[in-house]
Amino acid sequence: MAIWNSFISPTFVFLQAILIVVTVAFVQEYRSEKSLEELSKLVPPECHCVREGRVEHTLARDLVPGDTVCLSVGDRVPADLRLFEAVDLSIDESSLTGETAPCSKSTAPQPAATNGDLTSRSNIAFMGTLVRCGKAKGIVIGTGENSEFGEVFKMMQAEEVRFMLSNLCLLTAACLPFIKAPKTPLQKSMDLLGKQLSLYSFGIIGVIMLVGWLQGKHILDMFTIGVSLAVAAIPEGLPIVVTVTLALGVMRMVKKRAIVKKLPIVETLGCCNVICSDKTGTLTKNEMTVTHIFTSDGQHAEVTGVGYNRFGEVMLDGEIIHGFNNPSISKIVEAGCVCNDALIRNNTLMGKPTEGALIALAMKMGLDGLQEDYVRKAEYPFSSEQKWMAVKCVHRTQQDKPEVCFMKGAYEQVIRYCTSYNCKGQTLPLVQQQREQYQQEKTSMGSAGLRVLALASGPELGQLTFLGLVGIIDPPRTGVKEAVTTLITSGVAIKMITGDSQETAVAIASRLGLYSKNSQAISGEEIDDLDIQQLSQITPKVAVFYRASPRHKLKIIKSLQNNGAVVAMTGDGVNDAVALKAADIGVNYGNSIFRNNN
C-alpha cells in the first residue's frame, strides 16, 4: 500500500500539471484565433466603386490600383486611397495610429512621408480606417498586403513565425544556427542550474573514481557508485514543482482579471525591468476634456472632472462658476455648445471628441440646454483647409430678432474674423496689443500639451467679437500616476510610445511623472535615422517616443532587448499589435481586438 501511495502521489501531481497546461494553452489559442477573426472585420466586404462612369456596389477584395472609390459617413475605407475630392472629410485612424481624434483630410499635395508618420499624409485614406464625417472620392493606390494596414499584418506575421520557430527550437532542442530561441528568465535560470548540476555530477564521479583508485578498488565499481550519486543529486521533481507553481500563479492572475497565455510569463512578469506603454486609452482615459478656459478679458479658469459627463466644476479664483454668473465664461460656453454637432446621451458621446468636450463643459456649467434653445439657420462646416466652423442661429423665443453667428476653430483663423473683444460684458475694439496677448496665451496653452480652440460670436462673419480660448486634453486615467510612481520606485523604467505630437506626449508624461528636465523625447523620424545599435545606446535615456508608427514601436522594443532588458509592452489597438508580439511580455487592456500575452 505504501509503495502504491508513493507511486500515485507524484503521478497525480504530474497529470494535474499537464491538464492545467493543456487547458490554458487550448483556451488561449482559441482566443487568439477569435482575435484574428475580429481583425478581418476592420476591412469592409463591399464598397462603392466607379466603373465605366457608374457607381457600382463592388467586393472590396476585387479592387485594384487605379480604381475610383466613393466614401461617405460610416464607411470603412476598403483600400489605401489617394484623395482627389473631399468635402468636410474626417477619418478615424485609431486602428493604425492609436489616436482617436478624427484626422481632417484634404486633396492638397503633401511631401513624400519617408518616416512612417501616417498623420502627415492628409491626402491619403488608409485601409481599415473609418469615415466619421463628410464624403470623398479617391484612387486606389494600395490593396491587401500592399496597404499600410497590410504592412502591419506582415510585420505581425513575421513576429509570429519567429515566435513559432523559436518555440519549435525549444521543444525539439534543435539548435538551428539561424534561429535564436528566446527564453524567459526562469528558463535561463533552469538552464544554468542544469549546467551547474552537470558539472557537479562530473566532479563527483571524478572524485569517487580517484579515491577508489587510490584505495585499490575496482575502477568500474567506483564509476557505478559515482554515477548513482550524481543521478541522485539531480532533482527530477523540479520541473513538475515549477509547472504547478506557475499554474497556481496563472490562476491567481485570473482572479485579478488577467489572462495569461504562456505559463513562464507569470515569472517573466516579475523580472520585467522596462515597460513600454501606448498613451491613448492606456495611460489616458481616451475622453477629450476641457481643463482650462481663458477669457478675452484676461480671466483664467480651471475645469475639474473627466469624461463626457456633468461631474466637475469650473473654478475661478477658488470660486465655483455656474450658469450665467460670469458673463465672460458663460459666453465662451454658449458659443462652444451652440456651434456644435455632438450629442452626449447617458454619458456616451455621439460625435467628434473635441466637440464632446465642449458639450461636457456646458453640462458642468448647467448650460447644455442652450444647444436646443437655438434654431440653426445656416452652417459653415469645418474643413481642414479653413480650420473653423460657424453657425448662424436665432433663439427659439426671439425669432423676430437678428441672427447670431457663433464660430469656433484654430485661433489664427478665428481671430481674422474678429473686430472686437468681450471685456466683462462690454464690446471693445480689438487692437494689436490684445491680439499679441491672445497669441501668447494660445502659445502657452499649446506648449502645455493642450489642444486650443478659439471662440467668437457676432452678427456676421467679419464682425465677430472674440470671446476667449479653451484648452482640451485627453487626461490621464485614474490611478495611473500612482502606479507609475510605484513602478519607478521599484526600479522599473517606463517609456511612453505614442503617435501624438511632442507637446501633447510630453505634457501627459510630465503629469504622470514619466518626464523630467533631464529626460529626452525623440520622434519616429529620428528613429528612422538610427540603426538598432545606435538606438540601443540612447533608449535608456529616452522617456517619450512621439509620432511613432507600428514599425517604430517594433524597433524600440528590439533596441531595448538588445540591451538585455526584459521588456513589457502595453497597448490596446492594431497599431500596438506588432510590438505586443515582439515584446517579452505583451499586455492588452480591456475587450479590444488583441488579447495577447506572448
Coordinates of C-alpha atoms in Angstrom, one line a residue:
M1 CA 0.0 0.0 0.0
A2 CA 2.8 2.4 0.9
I3 CA 4.5 1.6 -2.5
W4 CA 1.2 2.3 -4.3
N5 CA 0.8 5.7 -2.4
S6 CA 4.4 6.7 -3.2
F7 CA 3.6 6.0 -6.9
I8 CA 0.2 7.5 -7.2
S9 CA 1.1 10.8 -5.4
P10 CA 3.7 12.2 -7.9
T11 CA 1.8 10.7 -10.8
F12 CA -1.4 12.6 -9.8
V13 CA 0.5 15.8 -9.4
F14 CA 2.2 15.3 -12.8
L15 CA -1.1 14.6 -14.6
Q16 CA -2.7 17.6 -12.9
A17 CA 0.1 19.8 -14.1
I18 CA -0.3 18.5 -17.7
L19 CA -4.0 19.0 -17.6
I20 CA -3.6 22.6 -16.4
V21 CA -1.0 23.4 -19.1
V22 CA -3.0 21.9 -21.9
T23 CA -6.2 23.6 -20.8
V24 CA -4.7 27.0 -20.5
A25 CA -2.9 26.6 -23.9
F26 CA -6.1 25.5 -25.6
V27 CA -8.2 28.3 -24.3
Q28 CA -5.6 31.0 -25.2
E29 CA -5.1 29.6 -28.7
Y30 CA -8.8 29.7 -29.2
R31 CA -8.9 33.3 -28.1
S32 CA -6.1 34.1 -30.4
E33 CA -8.0 32.7 -33.4
K34 CA -11.1 34.6 -32.5
S35 CA -9.0 37.8 -32.3
L36 CA -7.7 37.3 -35.8
E37 CA -11.3 36.9 -37.0
E38 CA -12.1 40.2 -35.4
L39 CA -9.2 41.8 -37.2
S40 CA -10.7 40.9 -40.6
K41 CA -13.8 42.9 -39.7
L42 CA -11.8 46.1 -39.9
V43 CA -11.8 45.7 -43.7
P44 CA -15.2 46.1 -45.3
P45 CA -16.5 43.3 -47.5
E46 CA -18.0 45.7 -50.0
C47 CA -17.6 49.3 -51.2
H48 CA -18.8 51.8 -53.8
C49 CA -16.6 51.9 -56.8
V50 CA -16.8 53.9 -60.1
R51 CA -16.7 51.6 -63.1
E52 CA -17.3 52.9 -66.6
G53 CA -18.7 56.1 -65.2
R54 CA -21.2 54.5 -62.9
V55 CA -21.1 53.9 -59.2
E56 CA -21.3 50.2 -58.5
H57 CA -21.5 48.0 -55.4
T58 CA -18.3 46.1 -55.5
L59 CA -16.5 43.5 -53.4
A60 CA -13.5 45.1 -51.6
R61 CA -11.3 42.2 -52.5
D62 CA -11.8 42.9 -56.2
L63 CA -10.4 46.4 -56.1
V64 CA -7.2 47.0 -58.0
P65 CA -4.8 50.1 -58.1
G66 CA -6.4 52.7 -60.3
D67 CA -10.0 52.1 -59.3
T68 CA -12.0 55.1 -58.0
V69 CA -13.8 54.6 -54.7
C70 CA -16.5 56.7 -53.2
L71 CA -16.6 57.3 -49.4
S72 CA -19.4 58.6 -47.1
V73 CA -20.1 58.8 -43.4
G74 CA -19.8 55.4 -41.7
D75 CA -17.8 53.7 -44.4
R76 CA -14.7 51.7 -43.7
V77 CA -12.0 52.5 -46.2
P78 CA -11.5 49.4 -48.4
A79 CA -8.0 50.2 -49.6
D80 CA -5.4 52.9 -49.4
L81 CA -6.8 55.8 -51.4
R82 CA -5.2 59.0 -52.8
L83 CA -8.0 61.5 -52.4
F84 CA -8.8 63.8 -55.3
E85 CA -12.2 65.0 -54.0
A86 CA -13.0 65.6 -50.3
V87 CA -15.8 67.6 -48.6
D88 CA -15.6 68.1 -44.8
L89 CA -13.8 64.8 -44.6
S90 CA -12.7 63.5 -41.2
I91 CA -11.4 59.9 -40.7
D92 CA -10.9 57.9 -37.5
E93 CA -7.4 56.4 -37.9
S94 CA -7.2 54.9 -34.4
S95 CA -6.8 51.4 -35.9
L96 CA -3.5 52.5 -37.3
T97 CA -2.2 55.3 -35.1
G98 CA -4.0 54.7 -31.8
E99 CA -5.1 58.3 -31.7
T100 CA -8.9 58.6 -31.6
A101 CA -9.2 62.2 -32.6
P102 CA -10.5 62.2 -36.2
C103 CA -8.0 63.3 -38.8
S104 CA -9.1 66.0 -41.3
K105 CA -8.4 65.1 -44.8
S106 CA -7.9 67.2 -47.9
T107 CA -6.8 66.8 -51.5
A108 CA -3.8 69.1 -51.2
P109 CA -0.5 67.6 -52.3
Q110 CA 1.8 66.5 -49.5
P111 CA 5.6 65.9 -49.4
A112 CA 6.5 62.2 -49.5
A113 CA 6.4 60.7 -46.0
T114 CA 9.6 58.7 -45.6
N115 CA 9.4 58.4 -41.8
G116 CA 6.2 56.4 -41.4
D117 CA 4.4 59.3 -39.9
L118 CA 0.8 58.5 -41.1
T119 CA -0.6 61.7 -39.6
S120 CA 1.3 63.8 -42.0
R121 CA -0.4 62.2 -45.0
S122 CA -3.6 64.2 -45.0
N123 CA -4.4 63.4 -48.6
I124 CA -4.4 59.6 -48.1
A125 CA -7.3 57.5 -46.7
F126 CA -5.9 54.3 -45.2
M127 CA -7.5 50.9 -45.5
G128 CA -9.4 49.8 -42.4
T129 CA -10.0 53.4 -41.1
L130 CA -13.5 54.8 -40.5
V131 CA -15.1 57.8 -42.1
R132 CA -16.5 59.9 -39.3
C133 CA -17.7 63.0 -41.3
G134 CA -18.0 64.2 -44.9
K135 CA -17.6 62.4 -48.2
A136 CA -14.8 61.9 -50.6
K137 CA -13.5 60.1 -53.7
G138 CA -10.1 58.6 -54.1
I139 CA -8.0 56.4 -56.4
V140 CA -6.8 53.1 -55.1
I141 CA -3.0 53.1 -54.6
G142 CA -2.6 50.0 -52.3
T143 CA -4.7 46.9 -51.6
G144 CA -4.3 43.9 -49.2
E145 CA -0.7 43.4 -48.1
N146 CA 0.5 46.3 -50.2
S147 CA -1.5 48.8 -48.0
E148 CA -0.4 50.4 -44.7
F149 CA -2.7 48.0 -42.9
G150 CA -1.1 45.1 -44.8
E151 CA 2.3 46.3 -43.7
V152 CA 1.2 45.9 -40.1
F153 CA -0.1 42.4 -40.8
K154 CA 3.2 41.4 -42.5
M155 CA 5.2 42.6 -39.5
M156 CA 2.9 40.7 -37.2
Q157 CA 3.2 37.5 -39.3
A158 CA 7.0 37.8 -39.3
E159 CA 7.0 38.1 -35.5
E160 CA 4.5 35.2 -35.2
V161 CA 6.8 33.0 -37.5
R162 CA 9.8 33.9 -35.4
F163 CA 8.0 33.1 -32.2
M164 CA 6.7 29.7 -33.5
L165 CA 10.2 28.7 -34.8
S166 CA 11.7 29.7 -31.5
N167 CA 9.2 27.6 -29.6
L168 CA 9.9 24.7 -32.0
C169 CA 13.6 25.1 -31.4
L170 CA 12.9 25.0 -27.6
L171 CA 10.7 21.9 -27.8
T172 CA 12.9 19.9 -30.1
A173 CA 16.3 21.2 -28.7
A174 CA 17.2 21.7 -32.4
C175 CA 19.7 24.4 -32.1
L176 CA 19.5 25.7 -35.6
P177 CA 22.2 28.4 -36.3
F178 CA 19.7 30.8 -37.9
I179 CA 17.2 30.7 -35.0
K180 CA 17.9 32.2 -31.7
A181 CA 15.2 30.8 -29.4
P182 CA 14.2 33.4 -26.8
K183 CA 14.0 32.2 -23.2
T184 CA 12.3 33.7 -20.2
P185 CA 14.5 34.5 -17.1
L186 CA 13.2 31.3 -15.4
Q187 CA 14.2 29.2 -18.4
K188 CA 17.6 30.8 -18.4
S189 CA 17.9 30.1 -14.7
M190 CA 16.9 26.5 -15.2
D191 CA 19.4 26.1 -17.9
L192 CA 22.1 27.5 -15.7
L193 CA 21.1 25.2 -12.9
G194 CA 21.2 22.2 -15.3
K195 CA 24.7 23.1 -16.4
Q196 CA 25.9 23.6 -12.8
L197 CA 24.4 20.2 -11.7
S198 CA 26.1 18.5 -14.7
L199 CA 29.5 20.0 -13.7
Y200 CA 29.0 18.9 -10.1
S201 CA 28.0 15.4 -11.3
F202 CA 31.1 15.0 -13.3
G203 CA 33.1 16.3 -10.4
I204 CA 31.5 13.8 -8.0
I205 CA 32.2 11.0 -10.4
G206 CA 35.8 12.0 -10.9
V207 CA 36.4 12.4 -7.1
I208 CA 34.9 9.0 -6.3
M209 CA 36.8 7.3 -9.0
L210 CA 40.1 8.9 -7.9
V211 CA 39.5 8.0 -4.2
G212 CA 38.6 4.4 -5.2
W213 CA 41.7 4.1 -7.4
L214 CA 43.9 5.3 -4.6
Q215 CA 42.3 2.7 -2.3
G216 CA 42.9 0.0 -4.8
K217 CA 39.2 -0.5 -5.5
H218 CA 37.8 -1.8 -8.9
I219 CA 37.6 1.2 -11.2
L220 CA 34.3 0.1 -12.8
D221 CA 32.6 -0.3 -9.3
M222 CA 33.7 3.2 -8.4
F223 CA 32.4 4.6 -11.6
T224 CA 29.0 3.0 -11.0
I225 CA 28.8 4.4 -7.5
G226 CA 29.8 7.8 -8.7
V227 CA 27.1 7.8 -11.4
S228 CA 24.5 6.7 -8.9
L229 CA 25.3 9.5 -6.5
A230 CA 25.4 12.0 -9.4
V231 CA 21.9 10.9 -10.6
A232 CA 20.6 11.0 -7.1
A233 CA 21.7 14.6 -6.8
I234 CA 19.5 15.7 -9.7
P235 CA 16.1 17.0 -8.5
E236 CA 13.9 15.1 -11.0
G237 CA 10.7 16.5 -9.4
L238 CA 11.8 20.2 -10.0
P239 CA 10.1 20.6 -13.5
I240 CA 6.8 19.4 -12.0
V241 CA 7.1 21.7 -9.0
V242 CA 7.9 24.6 -11.3
T243 CA 5.0 23.9 -13.6
V244 CA 2.5 23.5 -10.7
T245 CA 3.8 26.7 -9.1
L246 CA 3.4 28.7 -12.4
A247 CA -0.1 27.2 -12.9
L248 CA -1.1 28.5 -9.5
G249 CA 0.3 31.9 -10.5
V250 CA -1.9 31.8 -13.6
M251 CA -5.0 31.0 -11.5
R252 CA -4.2 33.9 -9.1
M253 CA -3.9 36.3 -12.1
V254 CA -7.2 35.1 -13.5
K255 CA -8.8 36.1 -10.2
K256 CA -7.3 39.6 -10.8
R257 CA -9.0 39.5 -14.3
A258 CA -5.7 38.9 -16.1
I259 CA -5.5 36.2 -18.8
V260 CA -2.1 34.7 -19.3
K261 CA -1.3 32.7 -22.4
K262 CA 2.1 31.1 -21.5
L263 CA 3.0 29.7 -18.1
P264 CA 6.6 31.1 -18.0
I265 CA 5.2 34.6 -18.5
V266 CA 4.0 34.6 -14.9
E267 CA 7.6 34.5 -13.8
T268 CA 8.8 36.8 -16.6
L269 CA 6.4 39.5 -15.4
G270 CA 8.2 39.6 -12.1
C271 CA 11.5 40.0 -13.9
C272 CA 10.4 42.9 -16.2
N273 CA 12.6 46.0 -15.9
V274 CA 11.2 48.1 -18.8
I275 CA 7.6 48.9 -19.6
C276 CA 6.8 50.5 -23.0
S277 CA 3.3 51.9 -22.9
D278 CA 0.9 53.3 -25.5
K279 CA -0.6 56.6 -24.5
T280 CA -4.1 56.9 -25.8
G281 CA -6.6 54.6 -24.0
T282 CA -3.8 53.0 -21.9
L283 CA -2.3 55.8 -19.9
T284 CA -5.1 58.2 -20.7
K285 CA -8.8 57.9 -20.5
N286 CA -9.4 58.4 -24.2
E287 CA -12.1 61.1 -23.5
M288 CA -11.2 64.6 -24.5
T289 CA -11.9 67.1 -21.7
V290 CA -11.7 70.9 -21.3
T291 CA -9.3 71.7 -18.5
H292 CA -8.6 75.4 -18.9
I293 CA -10.5 78.5 -20.0
F294 CA -9.0 81.8 -20.9
T295 CA -11.5 84.7 -21.4
S296 CA -10.9 87.7 -23.7
D297 CA -10.7 90.0 -20.7
G298 CA -7.8 88.0 -19.1
Q299 CA -9.5 85.6 -16.7
H300 CA -8.1 82.1 -16.2
A301 CA -10.5 79.4 -15.1
E302 CA -9.7 75.7 -14.3
V303 CA -12.1 72.9 -15.1
T304 CA -12.3 69.7 -13.0
G305 CA -13.8 66.4 -13.9
V306 CA -13.0 63.9 -16.6
G307 CA -15.0 62.5 -19.5
Y308 CA -18.3 63.1 -21.2
N309 CA -20.5 63.7 -18.1
R310 CA -21.5 66.6 -15.9
F311 CA -19.3 65.6 -13.0
G312 CA -16.9 68.5 -12.4
E313 CA -16.8 72.2 -11.8
V314 CA -15.5 75.4 -13.3
M315 CA -13.2 77.2 -10.8
L316 CA -12.2 80.8 -10.9
D317 CA -10.0 82.1 -8.1
G318 CA -11.3 79.4 -5.8
E319 CA -15.0 80.1 -6.6
I320 CA -17.4 77.8 -8.5
I321 CA -18.7 79.3 -11.7
H322 CA -22.2 78.1 -12.7
G323 CA -24.8 79.2 -15.1
F324 CA -24.5 82.9 -16.2
N325 CA -23.0 84.3 -13.0
N326 CA -19.8 85.1 -15.0
P327 CA -20.7 86.6 -18.4
S328 CA -17.2 86.2 -19.9
I329 CA -17.1 82.5 -19.2
S330 CA -20.7 81.8 -20.0
K331 CA -20.4 83.4 -23.4
I332 CA -17.5 81.1 -24.2
V333 CA -19.5 78.0 -23.1
E334 CA -22.5 79.2 -25.0
A335 CA -20.6 79.6 -28.3
G336 CA -18.9 76.2 -27.8
C337 CA -22.3 74.5 -27.1
V338 CA -24.3 76.1 -29.9
C339 CA -21.6 75.8 -32.6
N340 CA -21.5 72.1 -32.1
D341 CA -22.8 68.9 -33.8
A342 CA -22.1 66.5 -31.0
L343 CA -24.5 64.9 -28.5
I344 CA -24.0 63.3 -25.2
R345 CA -26.6 60.7 -24.1
N346 CA -26.2 58.6 -21.0
N347 CA -22.5 59.6 -20.8
T348 CA -21.9 58.3 -24.3
L349 CA -20.6 60.7 -27.0
M350 CA -22.2 60.8 -30.4
G351 CA -19.9 63.0 -32.5
K352 CA -16.4 64.3 -32.5
P353 CA -14.3 64.1 -29.3
T354 CA -13.4 67.7 -29.3
E355 CA -17.0 68.8 -29.7
G356 CA -18.0 66.3 -27.0
A357 CA -15.5 68.1 -24.6
L358 CA -17.3 71.4 -25.2
I359 CA -20.7 69.8 -24.5
A360 CA -19.4 68.3 -21.3
L361 CA -18.1 71.7 -20.3
A362 CA -21.6 73.1 -20.8
M363 CA -23.1 70.3 -18.7
K364 CA -20.8 71.2 -15.8
M365 CA -21.9 74.8 -16.1
G366 CA -25.6 73.8 -16.3
L367 CA -25.8 75.4 -19.8
D368 CA -26.1 72.3 -22.0
G369 CA -29.8 73.2 -22.7
L370 CA -28.5 76.1 -24.8
Q371 CA -27.9 73.7 -27.7
E372 CA -31.6 73.2 -28.0
D373 CA -32.5 76.8 -27.3
Y374 CA -31.2 78.0 -30.7
V375 CA -32.6 77.2 -34.2
R376 CA -29.8 76.9 -36.7
K377 CA -30.4 78.9 -39.9
A378 CA -27.1 78.4 -41.7
E379 CA -23.9 76.4 -41.2
Y380 CA -20.3 76.7 -42.3
P381 CA -18.9 73.2 -41.7
F382 CA -15.3 72.6 -40.5
S383 CA -12.7 71.7 -43.1
S384 CA -9.0 71.0 -42.8
E385 CA -8.3 74.0 -45.1
Q386 CA -10.2 76.7 -43.3
K387 CA -9.9 75.1 -39.7
W388 CA -13.0 76.7 -38.3
M389 CA -16.7 76.0 -38.1
A390 CA -19.5 78.6 -37.8
V391 CA -23.3 78.6 -37.5
K392 CA -26.0 81.3 -37.8
C393 CA -28.7 80.9 -35.2
V394 CA -31.7 82.5 -33.7
H395 CA -33.1 81.9 -30.2
R396 CA -36.4 80.0 -30.2
T397 CA -38.1 82.6 -28.1
Q398 CA -36.7 85.5 -30.1
Q399 CA -37.1 84.6 -33.7
D400 CA -38.0 88.1 -34.6
K401 CA -34.6 89.3 -33.7
P402 CA -31.4 89.3 -35.9
E403 CA -29.5 86.1 -36.3
V404 CA -26.4 85.5 -34.2
C405 CA -23.2 83.9 -35.6
F406 CA -21.1 81.6 -33.5
M407 CA -17.6 80.4 -34.5
K408 CA -15.0 78.0 -33.1
G409 CA -11.7 76.8 -34.5
A410 CA -8.0 77.4 -34.7
Y411 CA -7.0 80.7 -33.1
E412 CA -5.1 82.0 -36.2
Q413 CA -8.3 81.6 -38.3
V414 CA -10.9 82.8 -35.8
I415 CA -9.1 86.0 -34.9
R416 CA -9.1 87.0 -38.6
Y417 CA -12.9 87.4 -38.4
C418 CA -12.9 89.4 -35.2
T419 CA -13.1 93.2 -35.0
S420 CA -13.8 93.4 -31.2
Y421 CA -13.4 91.5 -28.0
N422 CA -15.6 91.0 -24.9
C423 CA -14.5 92.7 -21.7
K424 CA -16.8 92.0 -18.7
G425 CA -19.9 92.1 -20.9
Q426 CA -18.8 95.2 -22.9
T427 CA -17.6 95.1 -26.5
L428 CA -14.3 96.9 -27.1
P429 CA -12.3 97.4 -30.4
L430 CA -9.7 94.6 -31.0
V431 CA -6.3 96.3 -31.1
Q432 CA -2.9 94.9 -31.8
Q433 CA -2.0 94.7 -28.1
Q434 CA -4.9 92.4 -27.5
R435 CA -4.0 90.2 -30.4
E436 CA -0.5 89.7 -29.1
Q437 CA -1.7 88.9 -25.7
Y438 CA -4.1 86.2 -27.1
Q439 CA -1.3 84.8 -29.3
Q440 CA 0.9 84.4 -26.2
E441 CA -1.9 82.7 -24.3
K442 CA -2.5 80.4 -27.1
T443 CA 1.2 79.5 -27.4
S444 CA 1.4 78.9 -23.7
M445 CA -1.6 76.6 -23.6
G446 CA -0.3 74.7 -26.7
S447 CA 3.2 74.2 -25.1
A448 CA 1.4 72.7 -22.1
G449 CA 0.0 70.0 -24.4
L450 CA -3.5 71.4 -24.7
R451 CA -5.5 71.4 -27.9
V452 CA -6.5 75.1 -28.2
L453 CA -9.8 76.3 -29.6
A454 CA -10.8 79.9 -30.1
L455 CA -14.4 81.0 -29.8
A456 CA -16.2 84.1 -31.1
S457 CA -19.7 85.4 -31.7
G458 CA -21.4 88.3 -33.5
P459 CA -23.9 89.5 -36.1
E460 CA -21.9 88.5 -39.2
L461 CA -18.6 86.8 -40.2
G462 CA -16.1 89.5 -40.3
Q463 CA -17.8 91.4 -37.5
L464 CA -17.3 88.9 -34.7
T465 CA -16.4 89.5 -31.0
F466 CA -13.5 87.4 -29.7
L467 CA -14.6 85.6 -26.6
G468 CA -11.6 83.5 -25.5
L469 CA -9.8 80.2 -25.6
V470 CA -10.4 76.7 -24.2
G471 CA -7.7 74.1 -23.7
I472 CA -8.6 70.5 -24.3
I473 CA -6.7 67.3 -23.4
D474 CA -7.1 63.6 -23.1
P475 CA -6.5 63.3 -19.3
P476 CA -4.6 60.5 -17.6
R477 CA -6.6 57.6 -16.2
T478 CA -7.4 57.5 -12.5
G479 CA -4.7 55.7 -10.6
V480 CA -2.1 55.7 -13.4
K481 CA 0.1 58.2 -11.7
E482 CA 0.2 56.2 -8.5
A483 CA 1.0 53.0 -10.5
V484 CA 3.8 54.8 -12.4
T485 CA 5.3 56.1 -9.1
T486 CA 5.2 52.6 -7.6
L487 CA 6.9 51.0 -10.7
I488 CA 9.6 53.7 -10.9
T489 CA 10.3 53.3 -7.2
S490 CA 10.6 49.5 -7.7
G491 CA 13.3 50.1 -10.4
V492 CA 11.1 49.6 -13.5
A493 CA 11.8 52.1 -16.3
I494 CA 8.7 53.3 -18.2
K495 CA 8.7 54.5 -21.8
M496 CA 5.8 56.2 -23.4
I497 CA 5.3 55.5 -27.1
T498 CA 2.6 57.4 -29.0
G499 CA 1.6 58.6 -32.4
D500 CA 0.7 62.0 -30.9
S501 CA 2.6 65.3 -31.1
Q502 CA 5.6 66.1 -29.0
E503 CA 3.8 68.8 -26.9
T504 CA 0.9 66.6 -26.0
A505 CA 3.0 63.5 -25.3
V506 CA 5.5 65.4 -23.1
A507 CA 2.6 67.2 -21.3
I508 CA 0.9 63.9 -20.4
A509 CA 4.2 62.2 -19.5
S510 CA 5.1 65.1 -17.2
R511 CA 1.7 64.9 -15.4
L512 CA 2.3 61.2 -14.8
G513 CA 5.9 61.6 -13.6
L514 CA 7.4 59.9 -16.6
Y515 CA 9.2 63.0 -17.9
S516 CA 11.6 65.4 -16.1
K517 CA 14.0 68.1 -17.1
N518 CA 16.7 65.5 -17.7
S519 CA 14.5 63.3 -19.8
Q520 CA 14.6 63.1 -23.6
A521 CA 11.9 62.8 -26.3
I522 CA 12.6 61.6 -29.8
S523 CA 10.4 61.3 -32.9
G524 CA 9.7 58.5 -35.3
E525 CA 11.7 60.4 -37.9
E526 CA 14.8 60.4 -35.7
I527 CA 14.3 56.7 -35.0
D528 CA 14.5 56.1 -38.8
D529 CA 17.9 57.7 -38.9
L530 CA 19.3 55.3 -36.3
D531 CA 20.2 51.6 -36.6
I532 CA 19.5 49.2 -33.7
Q533 CA 22.9 49.6 -32.1
Q534 CA 22.7 53.4 -32.2
L535 CA 19.1 53.3 -30.9
S536 CA 20.1 50.9 -28.1
Q537 CA 22.6 53.5 -26.8
I538 CA 20.1 56.2 -26.4
T539 CA 16.8 54.4 -25.4
P540 CA 17.8 54.2 -21.7
K541 CA 17.7 58.0 -21.6
V542 CA 14.6 58.5 -23.6
A543 CA 11.2 58.7 -21.7
V544 CA 8.9 59.7 -24.6
F545 CA 8.8 58.4 -28.2
Y546 CA 6.3 60.5 -30.3
R547 CA 4.9 60.3 -33.8
A548 CA 5.7 56.6 -33.7
S549 CA 4.3 54.1 -36.2
P550 CA 4.0 50.4 -35.6
R551 CA 7.3 49.9 -37.3
H552 CA 9.0 52.4 -34.9
K553 CA 7.5 50.6 -31.9
L554 CA 8.9 47.3 -33.1
K555 CA 12.4 48.9 -33.5
I556 CA 12.2 50.4 -30.0
I557 CA 11.3 47.1 -28.4
K558 CA 14.2 45.4 -30.3
S559 CA 16.7 48.1 -29.2
L560 CA 15.7 47.7 -25.5
Q561 CA 16.0 43.9 -25.8
N562 CA 19.4 44.4 -27.4
N563 CA 20.5 46.0 -24.1
G564 CA 19.4 42.9 -22.2
A565 CA 16.2 44.4 -20.8
V566 CA 13.1 42.3 -20.1
V567 CA 10.5 44.4 -21.9
A568 CA 6.8 44.5 -21.4
M569 CA 4.6 46.3 -24.0
T570 CA 1.1 47.6 -23.1
G571 CA -1.4 48.7 -25.7
D572 CA -4.9 48.3 -26.9
G573 CA -5.0 48.6 -30.7
V574 CA -3.9 47.2 -34.0
N575 CA -1.1 49.8 -34.1
D576 CA 0.4 48.1 -31.0
A577 CA 0.0 44.5 -32.2
V578 CA 3.4 44.1 -33.7
A579 CA 5.2 45.5 -30.6
L580 CA 3.0 43.3 -28.4
K581 CA 4.2 40.3 -30.3
A582 CA 7.8 41.2 -30.2
A583 CA 8.0 42.1 -26.5
D584 CA 8.9 39.6 -23.8
I585 CA 5.5 40.3 -22.3
G586 CA 2.6 41.8 -24.3
V587 CA -0.2 43.2 -22.1
N588 CA -3.5 44.2 -23.6
Y589 CA -6.2 46.1 -21.8
G590 CA -9.9 45.7 -22.0
N591 CA -12.0 43.9 -24.6
S592 CA -10.3 45.3 -27.7
I593 CA -9.1 43.4 -30.7
F594 CA -6.0 41.8 -29.2
R595 CA -6.0 39.7 -26.1
N596 CA -2.3 38.8 -26.4
N597 CA 0.3 37.8 -23.9
N598 CA 3.5 36.5 -25.6

